[in-house]
Short mmCIF file of C-alpha atoms in Angstrom, two decimals:
data_model
loop_
_atom_site.label_atom_id
_atom_site.label_comp_id
_atom_site.label_asym_id
_atom_site.label_seq_id
_atom_site.Cartn_x
_atom_site.Cartn_y
_atom_site.Cartn_z
CA MET A 1275 -139.79 -95.62 -65.77
CA ALA A 1276 -138.02 -92.85 -63.31
CA ARG A 1277 -140.64 -90.43 -62.93
CA SER A 1278 -138.05 -86.95 -62.35
CA GLY A 1279 -137.53 -84.45 -64.34
CA ARG A 1280 -133.20 -84.69 -63.88
CA TYR A 1281 -133.91 -87.88 -65.84
CA LYS A 1282 -131.84 -88.55 -69.19
CA VAL A 1283 -133.19 -91.63 -71.05
CA LYS A 1284 -130.16 -93.01 -72.28
CA PHE A 1285 -129.27 -93.34 -75.76
CA ARG A 1286 -131.21 -97.27 -77.69
CA ARG A 1287 -127.99 -98.54 -78.80
CA ARG A 1288 -126.15 -97.80 -75.29
CA ARG A 1289 -130.59 -99.21 -74.02
CA GLU A 1290 -130.13 -102.09 -76.21
CA GLY A 1291 -126.80 -103.46 -74.92
CA LYS A 1292 -125.05 -102.64 -78.26
CA THR A 1293 -122.26 -100.60 -77.67
CA ASP A 1294 -120.42 -98.14 -74.89
CA TYR A 1295 -119.73 -95.04 -75.99
CA LEU A 1296 -116.99 -94.68 -72.60
CA LYS A 1297 -114.98 -97.20 -74.25
CA ARG A 1298 -115.92 -95.17 -77.62
CA LEU A 1299 -114.90 -91.84 -76.75
CA SER A 1300 -111.55 -93.06 -74.98
CA LEU A 1301 -111.20 -94.72 -78.25
CA LEU A 1302 -111.86 -91.38 -80.13
CA LYS A 1303 -109.99 -89.55 -78.18
CA SER A 1304 -106.80 -91.62 -79.89
CA ARG A 1305 -107.76 -89.74 -82.90
CA LYS A 1306 -106.07 -92.61 -85.72
CA PRO A 1307 -108.42 -94.91 -86.94
CA ARG A 1308 -109.89 -97.70 -85.20
CA VAL A 1309 -109.74 -101.98 -85.95
CA VAL A 1310 -113.40 -103.11 -85.78
CA VAL A 1311 -112.97 -106.66 -85.18
CA ARG A 1312 -116.49 -108.89 -85.06
CA LYS A 1313 -117.68 -112.24 -85.08
CA THR A 1314 -121.09 -113.47 -85.72
CA ASN A 1315 -121.49 -117.78 -85.74
CA LYS A 1316 -120.22 -117.81 -88.86
CA TYR A 1317 -118.10 -114.76 -89.96
CA ILE A 1318 -115.64 -112.90 -88.63
CA ILE A 1319 -115.34 -109.24 -90.12
CA VAL A 1320 -113.17 -106.56 -89.27
CA GLN A 1321 -113.34 -103.37 -90.48
CA PHE A 1322 -110.72 -100.23 -90.57
CA VAL A 1323 -112.83 -96.87 -89.94
CA LYS A 1324 -112.62 -93.34 -88.98
CA PHE A 1325 -114.18 -91.10 -87.09
CA ASN A 1326 -116.93 -88.10 -89.05
CA GLU A 1327 -119.21 -86.25 -87.83
CA ARG A 1328 -121.39 -87.54 -90.44
CA GLY A 1329 -121.02 -91.25 -89.17
CA ASP A 1330 -118.38 -93.46 -89.53
CA GLU A 1331 -116.11 -93.52 -92.36
CA VAL A 1332 -114.72 -96.96 -93.05
CA ILE A 1333 -111.37 -96.56 -95.38
CA ALA A 1334 -111.28 -101.12 -95.96
CA TYR A 1335 -112.50 -103.81 -95.56
CA ALA A 1336 -112.62 -107.71 -95.24
CA PHE A 1337 -114.83 -110.35 -94.33
CA SER A 1338 -114.31 -114.26 -93.87
CA LYS A 1339 -116.55 -115.34 -95.85
CA GLU A 1340 -114.34 -113.24 -99.66
CA LEU A 1341 -111.35 -115.85 -98.47
CA ALA A 1342 -113.42 -118.86 -100.83
CA ARG A 1343 -112.09 -116.92 -103.96
CA PHE A 1344 -108.55 -117.09 -102.15
CA GLY A 1345 -108.91 -121.23 -101.89
CA TRP A 1346 -109.61 -121.09 -98.17
CA PRO A 1347 -112.82 -124.23 -98.87
CA TYR A 1348 -112.77 -123.96 -94.45
CA GLY A 1349 -115.41 -121.47 -93.84
CA GLY A 1350 -115.37 -118.17 -91.85
CA LYS A 1351 -115.05 -118.44 -87.50
CA ASN A 1352 -112.31 -120.05 -86.97
CA LEU A 1353 -108.59 -119.40 -86.31
CA PRO A 1354 -107.18 -119.74 -89.20
CA ALA A 1355 -110.33 -117.96 -90.72
CA ALA A 1356 -110.67 -115.19 -88.28
CA TYR A 1357 -105.70 -114.61 -89.21
CA LEU A 1358 -106.71 -114.02 -93.00
CA THR A 1359 -109.78 -111.66 -92.42
CA GLY A 1360 -107.25 -109.33 -90.41
CA TYR A 1361 -104.50 -109.55 -92.83
CA LEU A 1362 -106.66 -109.68 -96.01
CA ALA A 1363 -107.65 -105.88 -94.35
CA GLY A 1364 -104.45 -105.04 -93.31
CA LEU A 1365 -103.26 -104.61 -96.84
CA ARG A 1366 -106.46 -103.56 -97.87
CA ALA A 1367 -106.19 -100.23 -95.22
CA LYS A 1368 -102.43 -100.48 -96.40
CA LYS A 1369 -102.90 -100.25 -99.42
CA ALA A 1370 -105.35 -96.71 -98.76
CA GLY A 1371 -102.74 -95.34 -96.36
CA VAL A 1372 -103.53 -96.19 -92.50
CA ALA A 1373 -100.00 -97.34 -90.79
CA GLU A 1374 -101.18 -96.90 -88.01
CA ALA A 1375 -104.74 -97.79 -85.32
CA ILE A 1376 -106.09 -98.41 -82.85
CA LEU A 1377 -108.08 -102.21 -81.60
CA ASP A 1378 -111.91 -101.42 -81.19
CA ILE A 1379 -114.04 -105.18 -80.26
CA GLY A 1380 -116.49 -103.60 -79.21
CA ARG A 1381 -118.60 -105.37 -76.07
CA PHE A 1382 -116.70 -109.44 -76.51
CA PRO A 1383 -114.71 -110.06 -73.56
CA SER A 1384 -111.47 -109.04 -74.19
CA THR A 1385 -109.64 -113.24 -73.94
CA LYS A 1386 -106.33 -114.09 -74.71
CA GLY A 1387 -105.90 -115.73 -77.74
CA SER A 1388 -109.29 -115.68 -79.43
CA ARG A 1389 -109.99 -115.14 -82.92
CA LEU A 1390 -110.50 -110.87 -81.59
CA TYR A 1391 -106.45 -111.26 -81.66
CA ALA A 1392 -105.57 -113.95 -84.58
CA ALA A 1393 -108.09 -111.43 -86.13
CA LEU A 1394 -105.97 -108.33 -85.19
CA LYS A 1395 -102.39 -110.96 -85.60
CA GLY A 1396 -103.37 -110.67 -88.97
CA VAL A 1397 -103.42 -106.85 -89.15
CA LEU A 1398 -100.56 -106.78 -87.61
CA ASP A 1399 -98.47 -108.97 -89.89
CA ALA A 1400 -100.03 -107.05 -92.83
CA GLY A 1401 -97.97 -103.84 -91.55
CA VAL A 1402 -100.50 -101.78 -89.85
CA LYS A 1403 -99.19 -100.47 -86.32
CA VAL A 1404 -101.69 -101.46 -83.56
CA PRO A 1405 -100.65 -101.50 -79.71
CA HIS A 1406 -101.22 -105.01 -77.43
CA SER A 1407 -99.80 -106.68 -75.32
CA PRO A 1408 -97.43 -109.56 -76.99
CA GLU A 1409 -98.85 -111.57 -74.01
CA ILE A 1410 -102.75 -111.54 -75.64
CA LEU A 1411 -101.51 -113.29 -79.27
CA PRO A 1412 -103.44 -116.58 -80.16
CA GLU A 1413 -99.59 -119.24 -80.53
CA ASP A 1414 -98.25 -119.39 -84.58
CA GLU A 1415 -99.86 -122.65 -84.34
CA ARG A 1416 -102.90 -122.32 -83.47
CA ILE A 1417 -103.19 -119.27 -86.79
CA ARG A 1418 -102.17 -121.89 -88.45
CA GLY A 1419 -104.74 -124.14 -87.83
CA GLU A 1420 -102.25 -127.23 -86.61
CA HIS A 1421 -104.46 -128.23 -83.50
CA ILE A 1422 -107.11 -128.76 -85.60
CA SER A 1423 -104.67 -130.38 -87.48
CA THR A 1424 -104.03 -132.66 -84.61
CA PHE A 1425 -106.89 -133.73 -83.63
CA ALA A 1426 -108.52 -134.21 -86.64
CA GLU A 1427 -105.59 -136.95 -87.43
CA LYS A 1428 -105.60 -137.86 -83.60
CA LEU A 1429 -110.01 -138.62 -84.27
CA GLU A 1430 -109.26 -139.97 -87.68
CA GLY A 1431 -107.08 -143.12 -86.46
CA GLU A 1432 -109.86 -143.45 -83.39
CA ASP A 1433 -113.13 -142.89 -83.90
CA ARG A 1434 -113.46 -142.56 -87.59
CA SER A 1435 -117.45 -141.70 -87.23
CA PHE A 1436 -117.51 -138.96 -84.52
CA LEU A 1437 -114.11 -137.23 -87.23
CA GLU A 1438 -116.14 -137.11 -89.91
CA ARG A 1439 -119.50 -135.87 -87.50
CA GLN A 1440 -117.24 -133.39 -86.35
CA PHE A 1441 -115.45 -131.55 -89.82
CA SER A 1442 -119.06 -132.61 -90.65
CA ASP A 1443 -119.40 -129.35 -92.36
CA TYR A 1444 -115.30 -129.20 -94.08
CA LEU A 1445 -115.94 -132.43 -95.87
CA ARG A 1446 -118.49 -131.74 -97.44
CA ARG A 1447 -117.29 -129.36 -99.00
CA GLY A 1448 -114.10 -131.59 -100.25
CA ALA A 1449 -111.62 -130.23 -97.53
CA ASP A 1450 -109.42 -132.52 -95.34
CA PRO A 1451 -108.78 -131.37 -91.76
CA LYS A 1452 -105.73 -132.73 -91.72
CA ALA A 1453 -104.50 -130.46 -94.82
CA ILE A 1454 -105.31 -126.77 -92.92
CA PRO A 1455 -101.69 -125.77 -92.19
CA GLU A 1456 -100.90 -125.70 -95.44
CA VAL A 1457 -104.50 -125.04 -97.20
CA PHE A 1458 -102.99 -121.80 -94.94
CA GLU A 1459 -100.20 -120.85 -96.22
CA GLU A 1460 -101.10 -121.54 -99.43
CA VAL A 1461 -103.66 -119.25 -99.11
CA LEU A 1462 -101.49 -116.93 -97.27
CA GLU A 1463 -99.39 -116.98 -99.55
CA GLY A 1464 -102.13 -115.83 -102.57
CA LEU A 1465 -102.73 -113.01 -100.64
CA LYS A 1466 -100.11 -111.93 -100.73
CA SER A 1467 -99.32 -111.71 -104.41
CA SER A 1468 -102.85 -110.80 -105.06
CA LEU A 1469 -102.76 -107.96 -102.69
CA ILE A 1470 -98.99 -106.24 -102.88
CA GLY A 1471 -98.50 -107.56 -105.77
CA LYS A 1472 -101.18 -105.44 -107.74
CA GLY A 1473 -99.61 -102.73 -105.33
#
């Protein structure tokens, strides 16, 4: 460790690689709530966070594990689940009075068409304005899970045993991977009616 009197120990979260404080400061300067999108190995989390000197204040949030309550049987980490989670969080934020926000993806790399941007697309479609470049958003076909459905259909015709291994989690839940686009539309309509209908 440096022994100079001018040496300054960095913040713990900076040392642990969890927070980029320069990036956080630039987001806070916007004075808008942040759409904080995070992903784990199993889930997607979307939060609308407002700065407070005593600590960040969560205005609205959605957790992809919640989607099961709306009839989503396909787990919480795929692209359609990310979109639905963002949409649910966006509806809740609108209900809490949030009209505009700024995206915060933390230290995750910015990858075009990723789950992080699928969640952002859900937030946008829920009616919350967020500055972005349209080309980073995933295509509608991928958001609906058509790429998963097409792959499952191909495997069913070529290698049933590989299909059962590849989609073992879905099949264990009693979910048909080929039906993802249809189930996606049903769940999306359920989210709209459950929250917009209460408005």
